[in-house]
Amino acid sequence: MFETLRCAREWTLRPGSLLRRSLVCLIGVILTAIGITVALKGHAGVDPFTALLQGVSHVTGLSFSWVVPAVNIALIALIFPFDHKVFGLGTVLNFTLVGVLVTSFTGILDSIYVFTYSIPGMLAHLAVGLVIFALGLSLYITPDIGQG
């Protein structure tokens, strides 16, 4: 891995370079956080892992942006001895940014509009959030620079 980091070609925007894959992964993490935020804003539900993180946040009283890295680090500590390939730059981007971005985007969406409960509103948030979440997740996974 360290040989890859020293190679000058990896720090260009050529197809397959580490810089390009890192940027795609970062865009994927940002879109994933936006999708989660839209689904949360519309009270339309989220993926199971995010629901677990929300539950831990609610039970402990810690903010979502603190719970995400704490739980992810605990899971990585359990998995890492058995499979070293799961840890990479994408893993670090995911567990450091998703919680903070969801908290930030929630503040932004709260300042833009107020959601009132309605079935059409919830379905709209679910549809938009799911599409953005799926796009972000596919961009996050595609570069293959770590799992999160």
PDB file of C-alpha atoms in Angstrom:
ATOM      1  CA  MET A   1       0.000   0.000   0.000  1.00  0.00           C
ATOM      2  CA  PHE A   2       2.765   2.463   0.894  1.00  0.00           C
ATOM      3  CA  GLU A   3       4.409   1.860  -2.484  1.00  0.00           C
ATOM      4  CA  THR A   4       1.162   2.942  -4.097  1.00  0.00           C
ATOM      5  CA  LEU A   5       1.135   6.161  -2.079  1.00  0.00           C
ATOM      6  CA  ARG A   6       4.652   7.077  -3.227  1.00  0.00           C
ATOM      7  CA  CYS A   7       3.901   6.593  -6.914  1.00  0.00           C
ATOM      8  CA  ALA A   8       3.427   9.983  -8.615  1.00  0.00           C
ATOM      9  CA  ARG A   9       0.900   8.546 -11.078  1.00  0.00           C
ATOM     10  CA  GLU A  10      -1.484   7.796  -8.193  1.00  0.00           C
ATOM     11  CA  TRP A  11      -1.814  11.518  -7.429  1.00  0.00           C
ATOM     12  CA  THR A  12      -3.206  12.511 -10.803  1.00  0.00           C
ATOM     13  CA  LEU A  13      -6.764  12.420 -12.085  1.00  0.00           C
ATOM     14  CA  ARG A  14      -6.020   9.575 -14.493  1.00  0.00           C
ATOM     15  CA  PRO A  15      -8.601   6.785 -14.528  1.00  0.00           C
ATOM     16  CA  GLY A  16      -7.896   4.333 -11.727  1.00  0.00           C
ATOM     17  CA  SER A  17      -5.528   6.644  -9.832  1.00  0.00           C
ATOM     18  CA  LEU A  18      -5.784   6.807  -6.054  1.00  0.00           C
ATOM     19  CA  LEU A  19      -6.652  10.517  -6.135  1.00  0.00           C
ATOM     20  CA  ARG A  20      -9.506   9.966  -8.574  1.00  0.00           C
ATOM     21  CA  ARG A  21     -10.830   6.960  -6.643  1.00  0.00           C
ATOM     22  CA  SER A  22     -10.608   8.952  -3.391  1.00  0.00           C
ATOM     23  CA  LEU A  23     -12.589  11.841  -4.878  1.00  0.00           C
ATOM     24  CA  VAL A  24     -15.273   9.467  -6.177  1.00  0.00           C
ATOM     25  CA  CYS A  25     -15.445   7.859  -2.732  1.00  0.00           C
ATOM     26  CA  LEU A  26     -15.722  11.280  -1.052  1.00  0.00           C
ATOM     27  CA  ILE A  27     -18.547  12.308  -3.383  1.00  0.00           C
ATOM     28  CA  GLY A  28     -20.233   8.995  -2.571  1.00  0.00           C
ATOM     29  CA  VAL A  29     -19.964   9.606   1.177  1.00  0.00           C
ATOM     30  CA  ILE A  30     -21.431  13.107   0.771  1.00  0.00           C
ATOM     31  CA  LEU A  31     -24.348  11.835  -1.340  1.00  0.00           C
ATOM     32  CA  THR A  32     -24.971   8.989   1.101  1.00  0.00           C
ATOM     33  CA  ALA A  33     -25.209  11.499   3.946  1.00  0.00           C
ATOM     34  CA  ILE A  34     -27.596  13.676   1.919  1.00  0.00           C
ATOM     35  CA  GLY A  35     -29.812  10.655   1.198  1.00  0.00           C
ATOM     36  CA  ILE A  36     -29.883   9.685   4.882  1.00  0.00           C
ATOM     37  CA  THR A  37     -30.711  13.265   5.838  1.00  0.00           C
ATOM     38  CA  VAL A  38     -33.597  13.535   3.371  1.00  0.00           C
ATOM     39  CA  ALA A  39     -35.083  10.238   4.603  1.00  0.00           C
ATOM     40  CA  LEU A  40     -34.686  11.310   8.238  1.00  0.00           C
ATOM     41  CA  LYS A  41     -36.214  14.717   7.565  1.00  0.00           C
ATOM     42  CA  GLY A  42     -39.288  13.097   6.038  1.00  0.00           C
ATOM     43  CA  HIS A  43     -39.617  10.537   8.846  1.00  0.00           C
ATOM     44  CA  ALA A  44     -39.620   7.916   6.110  1.00  0.00           C
ATOM     45  CA  GLY A  45     -37.153   5.465   7.662  1.00  0.00           C
ATOM     46  CA  VAL A  46     -33.528   4.665   6.985  1.00  0.00           C
ATOM     47  CA  ASP A  47     -31.325   1.642   6.382  1.00  0.00           C
ATOM     48  CA  PRO A  48     -30.888  -0.816   9.281  1.00  0.00           C
ATOM     49  CA  PHE A  49     -27.373   0.309  10.256  1.00  0.00           C
ATOM     50  CA  THR A  50     -28.386   3.963  10.390  1.00  0.00           C
ATOM     51  CA  ALA A  51     -31.400   2.953  12.484  1.00  0.00           C
ATOM     52  CA  LEU A  52     -29.012   1.176  14.880  1.00  0.00           C
ATOM     53  CA  LEU A  53     -26.854   4.306  15.065  1.00  0.00           C
ATOM     54  CA  GLN A  54     -29.925   6.465  15.710  1.00  0.00           C
ATOM     55  CA  GLY A  55     -30.963   4.116  18.511  1.00  0.00           C
ATOM     56  CA  VAL A  56     -27.518   4.240  20.117  1.00  0.00           C
ATOM     57  CA  SER A  57     -27.595   8.020  19.831  1.00  0.00           C
ATOM     58  CA  HIS A  58     -31.035   8.187  21.429  1.00  0.00           C
ATOM     59  CA  VAL A  59     -30.210   5.765  24.275  1.00  0.00           C
ATOM     60  CA  THR A  60     -26.812   7.275  25.134  1.00  0.00           C
ATOM     61  CA  GLY A  61     -27.790  10.910  24.600  1.00  0.00           C
ATOM     62  CA  LEU A  62     -24.744  11.445  22.368  1.00  0.00           C
ATOM     63  CA  SER A  63     -25.127  13.297  19.102  1.00  0.00           C
ATOM     64  CA  PHE A  64     -25.341  11.283  15.890  1.00  0.00           C
ATOM     65  CA  SER A  65     -22.046  12.797  14.718  1.00  0.00           C
ATOM     66  CA  TRP A  66     -20.274  11.221  17.745  1.00  0.00           C
ATOM     67  CA  VAL A  67     -22.049   7.876  17.655  1.00  0.00           C
ATOM     68  CA  VAL A  68     -21.227   7.080  14.015  1.00  0.00           C
ATOM     69  CA  PRO A  69     -17.423   7.061  14.405  1.00  0.00           C
ATOM     70  CA  ALA A  70     -17.564   5.411  17.840  1.00  0.00           C
ATOM     71  CA  VAL A  71     -19.685   2.467  16.659  1.00  0.00           C
ATOM     72  CA  ASN A  72     -17.741   2.123  13.401  1.00  0.00           C
ATOM     73  CA  ILE A  73     -14.385   2.093  15.204  1.00  0.00           C
ATOM     74  CA  ALA A  74     -15.707  -0.569  17.596  1.00  0.00           C
ATOM     75  CA  LEU A  75     -16.870  -2.708  14.659  1.00  0.00           C
ATOM     76  CA  ILE A  76     -13.589  -2.258  12.799  1.00  0.00           C
ATOM     77  CA  ALA A  77     -11.681  -3.260  15.934  1.00  0.00           C
ATOM     78  CA  LEU A  78     -13.706  -6.485  16.022  1.00  0.00           C
ATOM     79  CA  ILE A  79     -13.316  -7.274  12.323  1.00  0.00           C
ATOM     80  CA  PHE A  80      -9.753  -6.061  11.644  1.00  0.00           C
ATOM     81  CA  PRO A  81      -7.918  -9.033  13.234  1.00  0.00           C
ATOM     82  CA  PHE A  82      -9.759 -11.397  10.891  1.00  0.00           C
ATOM     83  CA  ASP A  83      -9.749  -9.371   7.667  1.00  0.00           C
ATOM     84  CA  HIS A  84      -7.234  -6.563   7.123  1.00  0.00           C
ATOM     85  CA  LYS A  85      -8.689  -5.656   3.720  1.00  0.00           C
ATOM     86  CA  VAL A  86     -11.776  -4.017   5.217  1.00  0.00           C
ATOM     87  CA  PHE A  87      -9.771  -1.043   6.444  1.00  0.00           C
ATOM     88  CA  GLY A  88      -8.812   1.620   3.935  1.00  0.00           C
ATOM     89  CA  LEU A  89      -9.186   5.269   3.043  1.00  0.00           C
ATOM     90  CA  GLY A  90     -12.872   4.754   2.226  1.00  0.00           C
ATOM     91  CA  THR A  91     -13.422   3.335   5.702  1.00  0.00           C
ATOM     92  CA  VAL A  92     -11.867   6.401   7.307  1.00  0.00           C
ATOM     93  CA  LEU A  93     -13.888   8.763   5.097  1.00  0.00           C
ATOM     94  CA  ASN A  94     -17.084   6.929   5.966  1.00  0.00           C
ATOM     95  CA  PHE A  95     -16.730   6.766   9.725  1.00  0.00           C
ATOM     96  CA  THR A  96     -15.398  10.286  10.111  1.00  0.00           C
ATOM     97  CA  LEU A  97     -17.688  12.151   7.725  1.00  0.00           C
ATOM     98  CA  VAL A  98     -21.132  10.534   7.567  1.00  0.00           C
ATOM     99  CA  GLY A  99     -22.259  11.493  11.078  1.00  0.00           C
ATOM    100  CA  VAL A 100     -20.950  15.034  10.811  1.00  0.00           C
ATOM    101  CA  LEU A 101     -22.450  15.520   7.359  1.00  0.00           C
ATOM    102  CA  VAL A 102     -25.859  14.149   8.374  1.00  0.00           C
ATOM    103  CA  THR A 103     -25.904  16.526  11.355  1.00  0.00           C
ATOM    104  CA  SER A 104     -24.844  19.458   9.131  1.00  0.00           C
ATOM    105  CA  PHE A 105     -27.291  18.658   6.333  1.00  0.00           C
ATOM    106  CA  THR A 106     -30.109  18.263   8.872  1.00  0.00           C
ATOM    107  CA  GLY A 107     -29.440  21.821  10.062  1.00  0.00           C
ATOM    108  CA  ILE A 108     -29.426  23.049   6.471  1.00  0.00           C
ATOM    109  CA  LEU A 109     -32.700  21.303   5.589  1.00  0.00           C
ATOM    110  CA  ASP A 110     -34.312  22.525   8.819  1.00  0.00           C
ATOM    111  CA  SER A 111     -33.460  26.086   7.835  1.00  0.00           C
ATOM    112  CA  ILE A 112     -34.907  25.620   4.335  1.00  0.00           C
ATOM    113  CA  TYR A 113     -38.301  24.093   5.140  1.00  0.00           C
ATOM    114  CA  VAL A 114     -40.459  22.606   7.862  1.00  0.00           C
ATOM    115  CA  PHE A 115     -41.791  19.110   7.274  1.00  0.00           C
ATOM    116  CA  THR A 116     -45.385  18.433   8.236  1.00  0.00           C
ATOM    117  CA  TYR A 117     -46.478  14.823   8.519  1.00  0.00           C
ATOM    118  CA  SER A 118     -48.335  13.568   5.485  1.00  0.00           C
ATOM    119  CA  ILE A 119     -48.221  10.314   3.561  1.00  0.00           C
ATOM    120  CA  PRO A 120     -47.375  11.992   0.214  1.00  0.00           C
ATOM    121  CA  GLY A 121     -44.619  14.019   1.921  1.00  0.00           C
ATOM    122  CA  MET A 122     -43.161  10.933   3.553  1.00  0.00           C
ATOM    123  CA  LEU A 123     -43.268   9.008   0.268  1.00  0.00           C
ATOM    124  CA  ALA A 124     -41.596  11.877  -1.572  1.00  0.00           C
ATOM    125  CA  HIS A 125     -38.827  12.059   1.030  1.00  0.00           C
ATOM    126  CA  LEU A 126     -38.423   8.285   0.912  1.00  0.00           C
ATOM    127  CA  ALA A 127     -38.178   8.236  -2.887  1.00  0.00           C
ATOM    128  CA  VAL A 128     -35.718  11.129  -3.121  1.00  0.00           C
ATOM    129  CA  GLY A 129     -33.675   9.990  -0.123  1.00  0.00           C
ATOM    130  CA  LEU A 130     -33.466   6.406  -1.370  1.00  0.00           C
ATOM    131  CA  VAL A 131     -32.295   7.416  -4.849  1.00  0.00           C
ATOM    132  CA  ILE A 132     -29.632   9.776  -3.466  1.00  0.00           C
ATOM    133  CA  PHE A 133     -28.571   7.195  -0.848  1.00  0.00           C
ATOM    134  CA  ALA A 134     -28.260   4.430  -3.467  1.00  0.00           C
ATOM    135  CA  LEU A 135     -26.275   6.665  -5.837  1.00  0.00           C
ATOM    136  CA  GLY A 136     -23.959   7.727  -3.012  1.00  0.00           C
ATOM    137  CA  LEU A 137     -23.478   4.169  -1.813  1.00  0.00           C
ATOM    138  CA  SER A 138     -22.619   2.962  -5.310  1.00  0.00           C
ATOM    139  CA  LEU A 139     -20.060   5.762  -5.702  1.00  0.00           C
ATOM    140  CA  TYR A 140     -18.632   4.934  -2.266  1.00  0.00           C
ATOM    141  CA  ILE A 141     -18.250   1.210  -3.035  1.00  0.00           C
ATOM    142  CA  THR A 142     -17.034   1.463  -6.648  1.00  0.00           C
ATOM    143  CA  PRO A 143     -13.468   2.773  -5.977  1.00  0.00           C
ATOM    144  CA  ASP A 144     -12.755  -0.246  -3.707  1.00  0.00           C
ATOM    145  CA  ILE A 145     -10.595   1.668  -1.212  1.00  0.00           C
ATOM    146  CA  GLY A 146     -11.998   0.233   1.994  1.00  0.00           C
ATOM    147  CA  GLN A 147     -15.294  -0.763   3.448  1.00  0.00           C
ATOM    148  CA  GLY A 148     -17.279   1.075   6.025  1.00  0.00           C
TER     149      GLY A 148
END
